[in-house]
PDB file of C-alpha atoms in Angstrom:
ATOM      1  CA  MET A  17       0.000   0.000   0.000  1.00 51.00           C
ATOM      2  CA  SER A  18       1.341   3.450  -0.954  1.00 54.00           C
ATOM      3  CA  LEU A  19       1.862   6.259   1.524  1.00 49.00           C
ATOM      4  CA  GLU A  20      -1.037   8.152   0.001  1.00 53.00           C
ATOM      5  CA  GLY A  21      -3.297   5.137   0.417  1.00 57.00           C
ATOM      6  CA  MET A  22      -2.299   4.691   4.054  1.00 54.00           C
ATOM      7  CA  TYR A  23      -2.899   8.396   4.685  1.00 45.00           C
ATOM      8  CA  ASN A  24      -6.369   8.226   3.170  1.00 55.00           C
ATOM      9  CA  TYR A  25      -7.173   5.065   5.166  1.00 53.00           C
ATOM     10  CA  LEU A  26      -6.076   6.641   8.470  1.00 52.00           C
ATOM     11  CA  MET A  27      -7.971   9.860   7.760  1.00 52.00           C
ATOM     12  CA  ASP A  28     -11.083   7.854   6.951  1.00 60.00           C
ATOM     13  CA  LYS A  29     -10.826   5.907  10.217  1.00 55.00           C
ATOM     14  CA  LEU A  30     -10.119   9.043  12.218  1.00 53.00           C
ATOM     15  CA  GLY A  31     -13.113  10.720  10.621  1.00 57.00           C
ATOM     16  CA  SER A  32     -15.328   7.757  11.509  1.00 62.00           C
ATOM     17  CA  ALA A  33     -14.010   7.714  15.079  1.00 63.00           C
ATOM     18  CA  ALA A  34     -14.529  11.468  15.443  1.00 66.00           C
ATOM     19  CA  ASP A  35     -18.047  11.123  14.053  1.00 68.00           C
ATOM     20  CA  LEU A  36     -18.815   8.318  16.549  1.00 66.00           C
ATOM     21  CA  ILE A  37     -17.426  10.363  19.446  1.00 75.00           C
ATOM     22  CA  LEU A  38     -19.524  13.350  18.424  1.00 74.00           C
ATOM     23  CA  LYS A  39     -22.620  11.156  18.233  1.00 72.00           C
ATOM     24  CA  LEU A  40     -21.895   9.715  21.679  1.00 77.00           C
ATOM     25  CA  VAL A  41     -21.353  13.165  23.189  1.00 79.00           C
ATOM     26  CA  PHE A  42     -24.548  14.398  21.536  1.00 78.00           C
ATOM     27  CA  ALA A  43     -26.467  11.355  22.810  1.00 78.00           C
ATOM     28  CA  VAL A  44     -25.208  11.878  26.376  1.00 82.00           C
ATOM     29  CA  VAL A  45     -26.144  15.575  26.278  1.00 84.00           C
ATOM     30  CA  VAL A  46     -29.584  14.786  24.866  1.00 82.00           C
ATOM     31  CA  PHE A  47     -30.093  12.029  27.459  1.00 84.00           C
ATOM     32  CA  VAL A  48     -29.194  14.310  30.388  1.00 87.00           C
ATOM     33  CA  ILE A  49     -31.375  17.169  29.134  1.00 88.00           C
ATOM     34  CA  ALA A  50     -34.270  14.864  28.266  1.00 87.00           C
ATOM     35  CA  ARG A  51     -34.099  13.200  31.693  1.00 87.00           C
ATOM     36  CA  LYS A  52     -34.367  16.581  33.388  1.00 89.00           C
ATOM     37  CA  LEU A  53     -37.278  17.524  31.146  1.00 90.00           C
ATOM     38  CA  ILE A  54     -39.050  14.264  31.976  1.00 88.00           C
ATOM     39  CA  LEU A  55     -38.592  14.861  35.715  1.00 89.00           C
ATOM     40  CA  TRP A  56     -39.838  18.441  35.283  1.00 90.00           C
ATOM     41  CA  LEU A  57     -42.870  17.217  33.320  1.00 89.00           C
ATOM     42  CA  CYS A  58     -43.671  14.645  35.997  1.00 88.00           C
ATOM     43  CA  LYS A  59     -43.434  17.365  38.635  1.00 89.00           C
ATOM     44  CA  VAL A  60     -45.790  19.617  36.649  1.00 88.00           C
ATOM     45  CA  ILE A  61     -48.276  16.765  36.182  1.00 87.00           C
ATOM     46  CA  ARG A  62     -48.213  16.002  39.898  1.00 87.00           C
ATOM     47  CA  GLN A  63     -48.731  19.655  40.839  1.00 86.00           C
ATOM     48  CA  ASN A  64     -51.635  20.117  38.440  1.00 85.00           C
ATOM     49  CA  MET A  65     -53.370  16.884  39.431  1.00 83.00           C
ATOM     50  CA  THR A  66     -52.964  17.797  43.091  1.00 83.00           C
ATOM     51  CA  ARG A  67     -54.394  21.245  42.364  1.00 82.00           C
ATOM     52  CA  PHE A  68     -57.515  19.617  40.936  1.00 77.00           C
ATOM     53  CA  HIS A  69     -57.793  17.417  44.070  1.00 76.00           C
ATOM     54  CA  ALA A  70     -57.012  14.112  42.347  1.00 76.00           C
ATOM     55  CA  GLU A  71     -56.456  11.182  44.695  1.00 74.00           C
ATOM     56  CA  GLU A  72     -52.846  10.551  45.629  1.00 77.00           C
ATOM     57  CA  ALA A  73     -53.071   6.991  44.303  1.00 72.00           C
ATOM     58  CA  VAL A  74     -54.138   8.238  40.851  1.00 77.00           C
ATOM     59  CA  VAL A  75     -51.423  10.916  40.873  1.00 82.00           C
ATOM     60  CA  SER A  76     -48.686   8.415  41.724  1.00 81.00           C
ATOM     61  CA  PHE A  77     -49.909   5.965  39.098  1.00 78.00           C
ATOM     62  CA  VAL A  78     -50.097   8.543  36.281  1.00 83.00           C
ATOM     63  CA  VAL A  79     -46.701  10.068  37.133  1.00 85.00           C
ATOM     64  CA  SER A  80     -45.129   6.603  37.238  1.00 83.00           C
ATOM     65  CA  LEU A  81     -46.696   5.691  33.872  1.00 81.00           C
ATOM     66  CA  VAL A  82     -45.491   8.905  32.196  1.00 86.00           C
ATOM     67  CA  LYS A  83     -41.979   8.594  33.635  1.00 87.00           C
ATOM     68  CA  TYR A  84     -41.422   4.982  32.545  1.00 83.00           C
ATOM     69  CA  GLY A  85     -43.045   5.502  29.147  1.00 82.00           C
ATOM     70  CA  LEU A  86     -40.988   8.580  28.248  1.00 86.00           C
ATOM     71  CA  ASN A  87     -37.743   6.989  29.440  1.00 85.00           C
ATOM     72  CA  ILE A  88     -38.309   3.947  27.220  1.00 82.00           C
ATOM     73  CA  LEU A  89     -39.113   6.206  24.262  1.00 81.00           C
ATOM     74  CA  LEU A  90     -35.963   8.257  24.933  1.00 82.00           C
ATOM     75  CA  VAL A  91     -33.683   5.213  24.964  1.00 81.00           C
ATOM     76  CA  MET A  92     -35.197   3.835  21.755  1.00 78.00           C
ATOM     77  CA  THR A  93     -34.779   7.218  20.009  1.00 79.00           C
ATOM     78  CA  LEU A  94     -31.113   7.481  21.015  1.00 76.00           C
ATOM     79  CA  ILE A  95     -30.422   3.955  19.782  1.00 76.00           C
ATOM     80  CA  VAL A  96     -31.799   4.862  16.365  1.00 71.00           C
ATOM     81  CA  GLN A  97     -29.957   8.210  16.257  1.00 71.00           C
ATOM     82  CA  LEU A  98     -26.622   6.559  17.073  1.00 68.00           C
ATOM     83  CA  GLY A  99     -27.098   4.253  14.143  1.00 66.00           C
ATOM     84  CA  ILE A 100     -26.884   1.107  16.226  1.00 64.00           C
ATOM     85  CA  VAL A 101     -30.028  -0.110  14.498  1.00 61.00           C
ATOM     86  CA  SER A 102     -32.251   1.447  11.871  1.00 61.00           C
ATOM     87  CA  GLU A 103     -35.869   2.394  12.448  1.00 60.00           C
ATOM     88  CA  ALA A 104     -37.062  -0.471  10.264  1.00 64.00           C
ATOM     89  CA  SER A 105     -34.848  -2.960  12.066  1.00 64.00           C
ATOM     90  CA  LEU A 106     -35.995  -1.712  15.450  1.00 59.00           C
ATOM     91  CA  ALA A 107     -39.655  -1.938  14.446  1.00 64.00           C
ATOM     92  CA  ALA A 108     -39.132  -5.449  13.075  1.00 62.00           C
ATOM     93  CA  ALA A 109     -37.317  -6.520  16.242  1.00 58.00           C
ATOM     94  CA  ILE A 110     -40.098  -5.170  18.445  1.00 61.00           C
ATOM     95  CA  ALA A 111     -42.757  -6.875  16.325  1.00 63.00           C
ATOM     96  CA  SER A 112     -40.960 -10.233  16.224  1.00 61.00           C
ATOM     97  CA  ALA A 113     -40.254 -10.128  19.951  1.00 57.00           C
ATOM     98  CA  GLY A 114     -43.776  -9.101  20.885  1.00 59.00           C
ATOM     99  CA  VAL A 115     -44.917 -12.566  21.873  1.00 55.00           C
ATOM    100  CA  ALA A 116     -41.739 -13.280  23.814  1.00 55.00           C
ATOM    101  CA  ILE A 117     -41.933  -9.938  25.615  1.00 52.00           C
ATOM    102  CA  SER A 118     -45.583 -10.449  26.526  1.00 58.00           C
ATOM    103  CA  LEU A 119     -44.785 -13.889  27.958  1.00 54.00           C
ATOM    104  CA  ALA A 120     -41.745 -12.605  29.826  1.00 52.00           C
ATOM    105  CA  LEU A 121     -43.648  -9.648  31.205  1.00 51.00           C
ATOM    106  CA  GLN A 122     -46.906 -11.394  31.958  1.00 59.00           C
ATOM    107  CA  GLY A 123     -46.269 -10.877  35.666  1.00 62.00           C
ATOM    108  CA  GLY A 124     -45.577  -7.200  35.061  1.00 70.00           C
ATOM    109  CA  LEU A 125     -48.649  -6.856  32.864  1.00 74.00           C
ATOM    110  CA  SER A 126     -50.814  -8.498  35.500  1.00 80.00           C
ATOM    111  CA  ASN A 127     -49.392  -6.087  38.077  1.00 81.00           C
ATOM    112  CA  PHE A 128     -50.136  -3.182  35.735  1.00 79.00           C
ATOM    113  CA  ALA A 129     -53.706  -4.426  35.277  1.00 82.00           C
ATOM    114  CA  GLY A 130     -53.951  -4.875  39.037  1.00 84.00           C
ATOM    115  CA  GLY A 131     -52.929  -1.256  39.534  1.00 83.00           C
ATOM    116  CA  LEU A 132     -55.665  -0.111  37.163  1.00 82.00           C
ATOM    117  CA  MET A 133     -58.239  -2.235  39.023  1.00 86.00           C
ATOM    118  CA  ILE A 134     -57.166  -0.745  42.354  1.00 85.00           C
ATOM    119  CA  LEU A 135     -57.567   2.775  40.980  1.00 82.00           C
ATOM    120  CA  LEU A 136     -60.963   2.013  39.415  1.00 81.00           C
ATOM    121  CA  LEU A 137     -62.542  -0.142  42.133  1.00 83.00           C
ATOM    122  CA  LYS A 138     -60.834   1.667  45.043  1.00 85.00           C
ATOM    123  CA  PRO A 139     -60.684  -1.131  47.630  1.00 88.00           C
ATOM    124  CA  PHE A 140     -58.235   1.160  49.424  1.00 89.00           C
ATOM    125  CA  LYS A 141     -56.518   4.514  48.880  1.00 88.00           C
ATOM    126  CA  VAL A 142     -53.367   6.275  49.970  1.00 88.00           C
ATOM    127  CA  GLY A 143     -53.496   6.810  53.730  1.00 89.00           C
ATOM    128  CA  ASP A 144     -55.617   3.730  54.479  1.00 91.00           C
ATOM    129  CA  TYR A 145     -54.342   1.048  56.857  1.00 92.00           C
ATOM    130  CA  ILE A 146     -54.699  -2.370  55.230  1.00 91.00           C
ATOM    131  CA  VAL A 147     -53.988  -5.945  56.288  1.00 91.00           C
ATOM    132  CA  PHE A 148     -52.819  -8.515  53.725  1.00 88.00           C
ATOM    133  CA  PRO A 149     -53.434 -11.880  55.479  1.00 85.00           C
ATOM    134  CA  GLY A 150     -52.128 -13.917  52.539  1.00 77.00           C
ATOM    135  CA  GLU A 151     -48.553 -12.787  53.223  1.00 79.00           C
ATOM    136  CA  ASN A 152     -48.996 -11.681  56.852  1.00 84.00           C
ATOM    137  CA  MET A 153     -48.320  -8.022  56.009  1.00 88.00           C
ATOM    138  CA  GLU A 154     -50.005  -4.832  57.101  1.00 90.00           C
ATOM    139  CA  GLY A 155     -49.347  -1.114  57.062  1.00 92.00           C
ATOM    140  CA  THR A 156     -50.396   2.329  55.861  1.00 92.00           C
ATOM    141  CA  VAL A 157     -50.645   2.748  52.073  1.00 92.00           C
ATOM    142  CA  LYS A 158     -48.042   5.286  50.905  1.00 91.00           C
ATOM    143  CA  LYS A 159     -48.009   4.852  47.113  1.00 87.00           C
ATOM    144  CA  ILE A 160     -49.930   2.991  44.404  1.00 86.00           C
ATOM    145  CA  GLU A 161     -47.732   2.778  41.306  1.00 83.00           C
ATOM    146  CA  MET A 162     -47.707   0.876  38.019  1.00 78.00           C
ATOM    147  CA  TYR A 163     -46.483  -2.429  39.428  1.00 83.00           C
ATOM    148  CA  TYR A 164     -46.269  -2.129  43.200  1.00 87.00           C
ATOM    149  CA  THR A 165     -48.222  -0.754  46.135  1.00 90.00           C
ATOM    150  CA  THR A 166     -45.981   0.577  48.895  1.00 92.00           C
ATOM    151  CA  LEU A 167     -46.928   0.206  52.564  1.00 93.00           C
ATOM    152  CA  ASN A 168     -45.333   1.705  55.635  1.00 92.00           C
ATOM    153  CA  SER A 169     -45.515  -0.697  58.586  1.00 91.00           C
ATOM    154  CA  ILE A 170     -46.015   0.251  62.238  1.00 88.00           C
ATOM    155  CA  ASP A 171     -42.294  -0.234  62.925  1.00 90.00           C
ATOM    156  CA  ASN A 172     -41.420   2.010  59.938  1.00 90.00           C
ATOM    157  CA  ARG A 173     -40.532  -0.687  57.414  1.00 91.00           C
ATOM    158  CA  THR A 174     -41.235  -0.156  53.725  1.00 92.00           C
ATOM    159  CA  ILE A 175     -43.250  -3.029  52.218  1.00 91.00           C
ATOM    160  CA  MET A 176     -43.707  -3.262  48.432  1.00 91.00           C
ATOM    161  CA  ILE A 177     -46.475  -5.657  47.329  1.00 89.00           C
ATOM    162  CA  PRO A 178     -47.143  -6.503  43.636  1.00 89.00           C
ATOM    163  CA  ASN A 179     -50.527  -5.139  42.579  1.00 88.00           C
ATOM    164  CA  ALA A 180     -51.606  -8.509  41.158  1.00 87.00           C
ATOM    165  CA  ASN A 181     -51.203 -10.097  44.600  1.00 87.00           C
ATOM    166  CA  LEU A 182     -53.472  -7.471  46.139  1.00 87.00           C
ATOM    167  CA  THR A 183     -56.222  -7.866  43.541  1.00 86.00           C
ATOM    168  CA  ASN A 184     -56.154 -11.682  43.649  1.00 86.00           C
ATOM    169  CA  ASN A 185     -56.330 -12.072  47.429  1.00 86.00           C
ATOM    170  CA  THR A 186     -58.336 -10.928  50.419  1.00 87.00           C
ATOM    171  CA  ILE A 187     -57.505  -7.448  51.695  1.00 89.00           C
ATOM    172  CA  ILE A 188     -58.744  -6.020  55.004  1.00 90.00           C
ATOM    173  CA  ASN A 189     -59.144  -2.246  54.933  1.00 91.00           C
ATOM    174  CA  VAL A 190     -59.038  -1.332  58.611  1.00 89.00           C
ATOM    175  CA  THR A 191     -59.663   2.398  58.145  1.00 87.00           C
ATOM    176  CA  ALA A 192     -62.322   2.239  55.416  1.00 86.00           C
ATOM    177  CA  MET A 193     -65.046   3.139  57.922  1.00 89.00           C
ATOM    178  CA  ASN A 194     -64.938   6.045  60.348  1.00 89.00           C
ATOM    179  CA  ARG A 195     -65.889   3.937  63.370  1.00 90.00           C
ATOM    180  CA  ARG A 196     -65.318   0.411  64.711  1.00 92.00           C
ATOM    181  CA  LYS A 197     -66.911  -1.777  67.352  1.00 93.00           C
ATOM    182  CA  LEU A 198     -64.607  -2.695  70.228  1.00 94.00           C
ATOM    183  CA  GLU A 199     -65.174  -6.091  71.838  1.00 95.00           C
ATOM    184  CA  ILE A 200     -63.413  -7.180  75.022  1.00 94.00           C
ATOM    185  CA  LYS A 201     -63.971 -10.511  76.777  1.00 95.00           C
ATOM    186  CA  VAL A 202     -62.508 -11.544  80.108  1.00 94.00           C
ATOM    187  CA  GLY A 203     -62.864 -14.679  82.225  1.00 93.00           C
ATOM    188  CA  ILE A 204     -63.762 -14.413  85.916  1.00 92.00           C
ATOM    189  CA  SER A 205     -63.907 -17.006  88.664  1.00 91.00           C
ATOM    190  CA  TYR A 206     -67.109 -18.938  89.314  1.00 91.00           C
ATOM    191  CA  ASP A 207     -66.945 -17.619  92.894  1.00 89.00           C
ATOM    192  CA  ALA A 208     -66.899 -13.973  91.713  1.00 90.00           C
ATOM    193  CA  ASP A 209     -69.907 -11.645  91.796  1.00 91.00           C
ATOM    194  CA  LEU A 210     -71.205 -11.831  88.217  1.00 92.00           C
ATOM    195  CA  SER A 211     -73.438  -8.754  88.450  1.00 92.00           C
ATOM    196  CA  LEU A 212     -70.623  -6.681  89.903  1.00 94.00           C
ATOM    197  CA  ALA A 213     -68.272  -7.656  87.070  1.00 94.00           C
ATOM    198  CA  ILE A 214     -70.781  -6.653  84.395  1.00 94.00           C
ATOM    199  CA  ASN A 215     -71.554  -3.375  86.197  1.00 94.00           C
ATOM    200  CA  ILE A 216     -67.828  -2.556  86.263  1.00 94.00           C
ATOM    201  CA  LEU A 217     -67.600  -3.060  82.509  1.00 94.00           C
ATOM    202  CA  LYS A 218     -70.661  -0.884  81.992  1.00 94.00           C
ATOM    203  CA  ARG A 219     -69.316   1.879  84.231  1.00 94.00           C
ATOM    204  CA  LEU A 220     -65.910   1.937  82.529  1.00 94.00           C
ATOM    205  CA  VAL A 221     -67.553   2.290  79.118  1.00 94.00           C
ATOM    206  CA  GLU A 222     -69.941   5.036  80.268  1.00 92.00           C
ATOM    207  CA  GLU A 223     -67.089   6.994  81.850  1.00 92.00           C
ATOM    208  CA  ASP A 224     -64.992   6.999  78.664  1.00 92.00           C
ATOM    209  CA  PRO A 225     -66.145   9.800  76.289  1.00 93.00           C
ATOM    210  CA  ARG A 226     -64.581   8.074  73.282  1.00 94.00           C
ATOM    211  CA  PHE A 227     -67.383   5.494  73.201  1.00 94.00           C
ATOM    212  CA  TYR A 228     -70.590   6.274  71.303  1.00 93.00           C
ATOM    213  CA  PRO A 229     -73.682   5.912  73.519  1.00 90.00           C
ATOM    214  CA  GLU A 230     -75.706   3.790  71.075  1.00 87.00           C
ATOM    215  CA  GLU A 231     -75.607  -0.007  70.779  1.00 88.00           C
ATOM    216  CA  GLN A 232     -73.544  -0.740  73.872  1.00 92.00           C
ATOM    217  CA  GLN A 233     -73.720  -4.392  74.933  1.00 93.00           C
ATOM    218  CA  PHE A 234     -72.659  -6.124  78.164  1.00 94.00           C
ATOM    219  CA  PHE A 235     -73.060  -9.881  78.344  1.00 93.00           C
ATOM    220  CA  VAL A 236     -72.077 -13.298  79.665  1.00 94.00           C
ATOM    221  CA  ASP A 237     -70.426 -14.928  76.687  1.00 92.00           C
ATOM    222  CA  GLU A 238     -69.594 -18.411  77.967  1.00 91.00           C
ATOM    223  CA  LEU A 239     -69.706 -20.695  80.964  1.00 91.00           C
ATOM    224  CA  GLY A 240     -66.258 -22.172  80.470  1.00 87.00           C
ATOM    225  CA  SER A 241     -64.494 -25.048  82.145  1.00 84.00           C
ATOM    226  CA  SER A 242     -62.392 -22.745  84.328  1.00 85.00           C
ATOM    227  CA  SER A 243     -64.165 -19.393  84.228  1.00 90.00           C
ATOM    228  CA  ILE A 244     -67.250 -17.400  83.346  1.00 92.00           C
ATOM    229  CA  VAL A 245     -66.499 -15.248  80.306  1.00 94.00           C
ATOM    230  CA  VAL A 246     -68.070 -11.779  80.459  1.00 94.00           C
ATOM    231  CA  GLY A 247     -67.687  -9.112  77.815  1.00 94.00           C
ATOM    232  CA  MET A 248     -68.612  -5.747  76.344  1.00 94.00           C
ATOM    233  CA  ARG A 249     -69.141  -4.287  72.869  1.00 95.00           C
ATOM    234  CA  ALA A 250     -69.303  -0.593  72.033  1.00 95.00           C
ATOM    235  CA  TRP A 251     -68.712   1.696  69.057  1.00 95.00           C
ATOM    236  CA  LEU A 252     -65.926   4.271  68.894  1.00 94.00           C
ATOM    237  CA  GLY A 253     -63.915   6.201  66.276  1.00 93.00           C
ATOM    238  CA  THR A 254     -61.500   4.193  64.146  1.00 90.00           C
ATOM    239  CA  ASP A 255     -58.531   6.306  65.237  1.00 89.00           C
ATOM    240  CA  ASP A 256     -59.378   5.657  68.904  1.00 92.00           C
ATOM    241  CA  TYR A 257     -59.707   1.877  68.548  1.00 92.00           C
ATOM    242  CA  TRP A 258     -56.266   0.625  69.610  1.00 91.00           C
ATOM    243  CA  PRO A 259     -55.504   3.221  72.327  1.00 93.00           C
ATOM    244  CA  THR A 260     -58.927   2.638  73.872  1.00 94.00           C
ATOM    245  CA  LYS A 261     -58.569  -1.148  73.769  1.00 94.00           C
ATOM    246  CA  TRP A 262     -55.199  -1.081  75.508  1.00 94.00           C
ATOM    247  CA  GLU A 263     -56.426   1.347  78.177  1.00 95.00           C
ATOM    248  CA  MET A 264     -59.628  -0.618  78.779  1.00 95.00           C
ATOM    249  CA  ASN A 265     -57.703  -3.869  79.296  1.00 94.00           C
ATOM    250  CA  GLU A 266     -55.575  -2.162  81.921  1.00 94.00           C
ATOM    251  CA  ARG A 267     -58.510  -0.487  83.660  1.00 95.00           C
ATOM    252  CA  ILE A 268     -60.577  -3.699  83.750  1.00 94.00           C
ATOM    253  CA  LYS A 269     -57.720  -5.599  85.398  1.00 94.00           C
ATOM    254  CA  MET A 270     -57.186  -2.870  87.994  1.00 94.00           C
ATOM    255  CA  GLU A 271     -60.920  -2.536  88.773  1.00 93.00           C
ATOM    256  CA  PHE A 272     -61.390  -6.297  89.094  1.00 93.00           C
ATOM    257  CA  ASP A 273     -58.397  -6.533  91.439  1.00 92.00           C
ATOM    258  CA  GLN A 274     -59.771  -3.693  93.557  1.00 92.00           C
ATOM    259  CA  GLU A 275     -63.190  -5.362  93.852  1.00 91.00           C
ATOM    260  CA  GLY A 276     -61.719  -8.803  94.546  1.00 91.00           C
ATOM    261  CA  ILE A 277     -62.873 -10.320  91.257  1.00 91.00           C
ATOM    262  CA  THR A 278     -60.411 -13.040  90.303  1.00 89.00           C
ATOM    263  CA  ILE A 279     -59.327 -13.706  86.735  1.00 87.00           C
ATOM    264  CA  PRO A 280     -58.430 -17.416  87.023  1.00 86.00           C
ATOM    265  CA  TYR A 281     -55.691 -19.297  85.248  1.00 79.00           C
ATOM    266  CA  GLN A 282     -56.590 -22.166  82.990  1.00 72.00           C
ATOM    267  CA  GLN A 283     -56.933 -25.111  85.351  1.00 64.00           C
ATOM    268  CA  LEU A 284     -57.979 -28.736  85.505  1.00 64.00           C
ATOM    269  CA  ASP A 285     -59.113 -30.620  88.607  1.00 64.00           C
ATOM    270  CA  VAL A 286     -57.685 -34.177  88.801  1.00 68.00           C
ATOM    271  CA  HIS A 287     -59.024 -36.711  91.331  1.00 66.00           C
ATOM    272  CA  LEU A 288     -56.621 -39.569  92.141  1.00 70.00           C
ATOM    273  CA  LYS A 289     -57.944 -42.880  93.361  1.00 66.00           C
ATOM    274  CA  SER A 290     -55.706 -44.573  95.932  1.00 62.00           C
ATOM    275  CA  GLU A 291     -54.995 -48.265  95.208  1.00 58.00           C
ATOM    276  CA  ASN A 292     -53.858 -48.909  98.791  1.00 56.00           C
ATOM    277  CA  SER A 293     -57.214 -47.861 100.194  1.00 54.00           C
ATOM    278  CA  ASP A 294     -58.996 -50.238  97.816  1.00 55.00           C
ATOM    279  CA  LEU A 295     -56.779 -53.126  98.862  1.00 48.00           C
ATOM    280  CA  GLN A 296     -57.398 -52.384 102.531  1.00 55.00           C
ATOM    281  CA  LYS A 297     -61.138 -52.381 101.942  1.00 53.00           C
ATOM    282  CA  GLN A 298     -60.933 -55.783 100.190  1.00 56.00           C
ATOM    283  CA  CYS A 299     -58.837 -57.285 103.023  1.00 50.00           C
ATOM    284  CA  SER A 300     -61.214 -56.032 105.671  1.00 52.00           C
ATOM    285  CA  LYS A 301     -64.125 -57.686 103.889  1.00 50.00           C
ATOM    286  CA  LYS A 302     -62.326 -61.037 103.950  1.00 49.00           C
TER     287      LYS A 302
END
């Protein structure tokens, strides 16, 4: 190869390399700017939806959908612009891989559909406290997104549950109603004053302003093997449920102790028959 040929070859390669570097720099710049624009657009969408009093679950879902969709479109556009694949090749690849992608993402698609069902049917919303017995999880709903619903547990753990799991299983929405009925049962000794025990329960409920006055019940629930089970039922606000239950348990124990009402342990009476006494009786008969 002549010197002129080598020079032309090197210049051609250098030109190609420079062109590739320029394309890469341009792609990086476009990616950074586009990412910031996408984040800004998501922020604007969130602000406007919040201004029109849209539910937080709907806002989170829409923002998540826009963010993921635009990011995928951005990556595909940059791939075509860099010349890695042509538009026709990319379209053909997407079409030919459609079945494989749908099979691979069937879990993701079911989660996406589950998110839509949650938003439409509204079994719970952001801020509700739900219990998921199927996986022994519970917490306050923080976000409902495309694929996952995020809970915040009582001990401040973040729990992410796939939407499909929530729509295909039983969910207990603890805070769906604005009031709950508190039921407390306690066993007392058979020697205790039954009327006094029930009157104590009634007095404790009447003295607590958190209880609603209607539909209060005081009853003997069971004549058990070791105790008589007495109980109470009364309505109160959902937010007051747990604090009131804990306080009532403490107050009932203290009042029963003060009045001499015993809360017995589980017990079993066993009568032993002496073999020696039987033998003595038989000998005496002879």
